[in-house]
PDB file of C-alpha atoms in Angstrom:
ATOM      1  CA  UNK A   1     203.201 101.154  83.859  1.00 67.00           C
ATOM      2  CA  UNK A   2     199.865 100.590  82.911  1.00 79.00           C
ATOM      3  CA  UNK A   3     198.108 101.405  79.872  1.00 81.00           C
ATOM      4  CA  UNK A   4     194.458 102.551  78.593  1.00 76.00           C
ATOM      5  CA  UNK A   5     192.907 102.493  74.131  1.00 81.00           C
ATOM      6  CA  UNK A   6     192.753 106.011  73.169  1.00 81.00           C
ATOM      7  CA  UNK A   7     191.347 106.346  69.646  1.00 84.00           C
ATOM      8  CA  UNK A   8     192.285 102.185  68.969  1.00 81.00           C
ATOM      9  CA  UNK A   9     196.045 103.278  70.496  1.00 83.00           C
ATOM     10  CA  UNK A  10     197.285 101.955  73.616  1.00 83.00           C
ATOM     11  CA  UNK A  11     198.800 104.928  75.600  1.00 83.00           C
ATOM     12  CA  UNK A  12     201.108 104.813  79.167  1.00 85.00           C
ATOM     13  CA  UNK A  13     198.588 106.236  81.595  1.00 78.00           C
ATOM     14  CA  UNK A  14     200.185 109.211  82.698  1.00 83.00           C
ATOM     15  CA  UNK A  15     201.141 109.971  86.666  1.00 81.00           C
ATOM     16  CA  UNK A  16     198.124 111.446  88.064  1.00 81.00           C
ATOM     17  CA  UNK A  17     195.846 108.558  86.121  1.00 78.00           C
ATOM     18  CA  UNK A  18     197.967 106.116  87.747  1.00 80.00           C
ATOM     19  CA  UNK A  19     197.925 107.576  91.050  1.00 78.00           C
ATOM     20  CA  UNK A  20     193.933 108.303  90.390  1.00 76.00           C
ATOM     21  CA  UNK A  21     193.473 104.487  89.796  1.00 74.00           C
ATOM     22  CA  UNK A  22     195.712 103.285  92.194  1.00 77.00           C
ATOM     23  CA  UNK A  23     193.359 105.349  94.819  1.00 73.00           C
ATOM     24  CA  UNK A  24     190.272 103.931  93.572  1.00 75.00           C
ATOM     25  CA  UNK A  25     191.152 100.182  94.001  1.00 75.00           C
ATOM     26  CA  UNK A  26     192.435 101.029  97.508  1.00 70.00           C
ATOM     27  CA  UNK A  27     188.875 102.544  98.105  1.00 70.00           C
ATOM     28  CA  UNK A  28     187.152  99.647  96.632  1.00 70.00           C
ATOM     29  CA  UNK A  29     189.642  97.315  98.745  1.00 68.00           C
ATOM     30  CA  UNK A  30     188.680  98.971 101.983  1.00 66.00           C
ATOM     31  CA  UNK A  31     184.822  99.339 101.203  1.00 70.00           C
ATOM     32  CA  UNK A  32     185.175  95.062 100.921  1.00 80.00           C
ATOM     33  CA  UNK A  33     187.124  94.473 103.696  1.00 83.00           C
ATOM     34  CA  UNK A  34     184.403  96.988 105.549  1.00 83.00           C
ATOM     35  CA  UNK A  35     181.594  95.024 104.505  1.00 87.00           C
ATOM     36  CA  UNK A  36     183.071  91.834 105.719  1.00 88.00           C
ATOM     37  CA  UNK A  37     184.450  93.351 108.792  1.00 88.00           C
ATOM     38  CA  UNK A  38     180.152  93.828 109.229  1.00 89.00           C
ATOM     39  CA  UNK A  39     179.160  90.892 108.437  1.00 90.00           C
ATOM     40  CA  UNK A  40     181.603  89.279 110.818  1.00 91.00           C
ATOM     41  CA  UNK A  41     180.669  91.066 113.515  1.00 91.00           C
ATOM     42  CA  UNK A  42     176.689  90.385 113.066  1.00 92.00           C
ATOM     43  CA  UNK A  43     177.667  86.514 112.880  1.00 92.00           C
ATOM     44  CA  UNK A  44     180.219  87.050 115.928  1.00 91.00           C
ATOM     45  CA  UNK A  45     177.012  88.838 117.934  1.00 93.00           C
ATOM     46  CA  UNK A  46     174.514  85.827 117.003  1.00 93.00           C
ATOM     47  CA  UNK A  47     176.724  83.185 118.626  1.00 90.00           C
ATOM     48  CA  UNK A  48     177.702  85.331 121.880  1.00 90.00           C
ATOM     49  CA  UNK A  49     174.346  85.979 121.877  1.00 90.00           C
ATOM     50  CA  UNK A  50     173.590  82.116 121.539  1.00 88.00           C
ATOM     51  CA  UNK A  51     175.730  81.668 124.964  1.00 85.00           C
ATOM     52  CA  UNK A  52     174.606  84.487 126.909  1.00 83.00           C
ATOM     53  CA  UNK A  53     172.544  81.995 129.064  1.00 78.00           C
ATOM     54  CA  UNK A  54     175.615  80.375 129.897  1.00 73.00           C
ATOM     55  CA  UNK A  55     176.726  83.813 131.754  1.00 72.00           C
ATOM     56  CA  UNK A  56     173.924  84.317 134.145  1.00 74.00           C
ATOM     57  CA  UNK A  57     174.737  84.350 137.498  1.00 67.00           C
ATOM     58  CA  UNK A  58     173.324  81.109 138.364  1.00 67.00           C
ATOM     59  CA  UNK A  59     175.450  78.761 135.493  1.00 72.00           C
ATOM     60  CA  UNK A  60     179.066  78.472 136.123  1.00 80.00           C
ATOM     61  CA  UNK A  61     180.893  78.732 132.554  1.00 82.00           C
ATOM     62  CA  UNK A  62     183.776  76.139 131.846  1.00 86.00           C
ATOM     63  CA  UNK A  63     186.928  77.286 131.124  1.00 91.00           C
ATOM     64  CA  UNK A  64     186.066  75.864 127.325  1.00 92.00           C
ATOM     65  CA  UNK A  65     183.238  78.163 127.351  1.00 89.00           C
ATOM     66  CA  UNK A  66     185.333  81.097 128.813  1.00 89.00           C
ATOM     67  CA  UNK A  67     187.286  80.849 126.231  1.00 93.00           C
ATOM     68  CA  UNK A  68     185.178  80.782 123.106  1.00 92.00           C
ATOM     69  CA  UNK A  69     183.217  83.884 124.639  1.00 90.00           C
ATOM     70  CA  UNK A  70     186.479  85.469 124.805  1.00 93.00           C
ATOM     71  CA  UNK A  71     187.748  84.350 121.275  1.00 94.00           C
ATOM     72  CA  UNK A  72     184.390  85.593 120.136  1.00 93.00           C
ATOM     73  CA  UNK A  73     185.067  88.772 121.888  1.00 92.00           C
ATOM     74  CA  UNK A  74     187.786  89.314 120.153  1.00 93.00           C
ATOM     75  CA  UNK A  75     186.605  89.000 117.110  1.00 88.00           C
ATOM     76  CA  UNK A  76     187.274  91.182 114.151  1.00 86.00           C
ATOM     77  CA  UNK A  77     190.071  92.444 115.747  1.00 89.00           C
ATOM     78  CA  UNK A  78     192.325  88.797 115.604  1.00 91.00           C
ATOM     79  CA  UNK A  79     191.758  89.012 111.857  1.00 90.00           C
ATOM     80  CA  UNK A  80     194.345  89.801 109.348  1.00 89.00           C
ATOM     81  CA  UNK A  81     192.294  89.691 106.351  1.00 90.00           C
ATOM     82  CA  UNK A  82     188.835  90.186 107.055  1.00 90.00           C
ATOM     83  CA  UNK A  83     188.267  89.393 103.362  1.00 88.00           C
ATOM     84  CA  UNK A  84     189.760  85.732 103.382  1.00 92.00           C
ATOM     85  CA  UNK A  85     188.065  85.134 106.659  1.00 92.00           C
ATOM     86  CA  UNK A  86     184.639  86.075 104.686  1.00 90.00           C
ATOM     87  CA  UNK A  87     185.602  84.170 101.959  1.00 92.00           C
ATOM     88  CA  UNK A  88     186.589  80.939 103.887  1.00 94.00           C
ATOM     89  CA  UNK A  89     183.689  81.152 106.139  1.00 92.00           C
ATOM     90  CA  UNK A  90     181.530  80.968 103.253  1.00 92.00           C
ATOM     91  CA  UNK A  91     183.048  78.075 101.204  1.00 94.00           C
ATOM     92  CA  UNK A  92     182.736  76.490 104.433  1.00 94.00           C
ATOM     93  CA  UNK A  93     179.106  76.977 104.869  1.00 92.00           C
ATOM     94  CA  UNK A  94     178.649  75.729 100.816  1.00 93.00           C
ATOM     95  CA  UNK A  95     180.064  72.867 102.215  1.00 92.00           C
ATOM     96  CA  UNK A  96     183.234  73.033  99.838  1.00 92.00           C
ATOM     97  CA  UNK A  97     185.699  70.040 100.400  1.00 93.00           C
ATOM     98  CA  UNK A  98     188.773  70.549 102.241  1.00 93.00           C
ATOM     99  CA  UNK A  99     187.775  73.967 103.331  1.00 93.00           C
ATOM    100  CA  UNK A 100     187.801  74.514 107.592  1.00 94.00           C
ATOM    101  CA  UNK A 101     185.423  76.708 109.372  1.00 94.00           C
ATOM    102  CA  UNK A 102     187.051  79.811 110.265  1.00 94.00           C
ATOM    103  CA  UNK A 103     184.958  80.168 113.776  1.00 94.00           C
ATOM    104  CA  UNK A 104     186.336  79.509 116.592  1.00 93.00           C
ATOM    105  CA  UNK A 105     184.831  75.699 117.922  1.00 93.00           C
ATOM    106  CA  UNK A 106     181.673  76.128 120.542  1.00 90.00           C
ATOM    107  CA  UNK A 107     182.719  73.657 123.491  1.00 89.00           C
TER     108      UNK A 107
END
């Protein structure tokens, strides 16, 4: 159970407090995870947008290239955690050791 100080006293919160805060992390989770879930999709739009020439009707795409545009595509929706993605993808970019760029590889 947790507990808040009342008047220097530490007091059991009582249900409705607990259910109250337990409600207010959840919204805080979800406003997060929605603010990543943005964010990936503006970086997702950049890179298909980065390929589009390779979808006109006079350049045949790979099967590589298929396949990234598709991965792309898919993208947030492949994503568990929207929040470790976000986090990964940005140790990556800080260049942190040992850490693997979430994106799917360009061909």
């Amino acid at each position: 159970m947790t507990t808040k100080i009342v008047n220097g006293e530490e007091v059991q919160l009582t249900d409705a407090e607990e259910q109250a805060l337990l409600d207010r992390k959840s919204r805080s989770e979800a406003g997060e995870s929605n603010l990543c879930l943005a964010s990936i999709r503006r970086e997702r739009n950049k890179r298909l947008q980065e390929t589009d020439y390779f979808a006109l009707n006079d350049v045949t795409l790979t099967d590589g290239m298929k396949s990234y545009r598709a991965t792309l595509r898919d993208l947030p929706s492949t994503i568990s955690n929207p929040v470790s993605f976000q986090n990964q993808w940005n140790e990556f970019e800080q260049g942190k050791d040992g850490v693997s760029d979430p994106w799917p590889t360009k061909p």
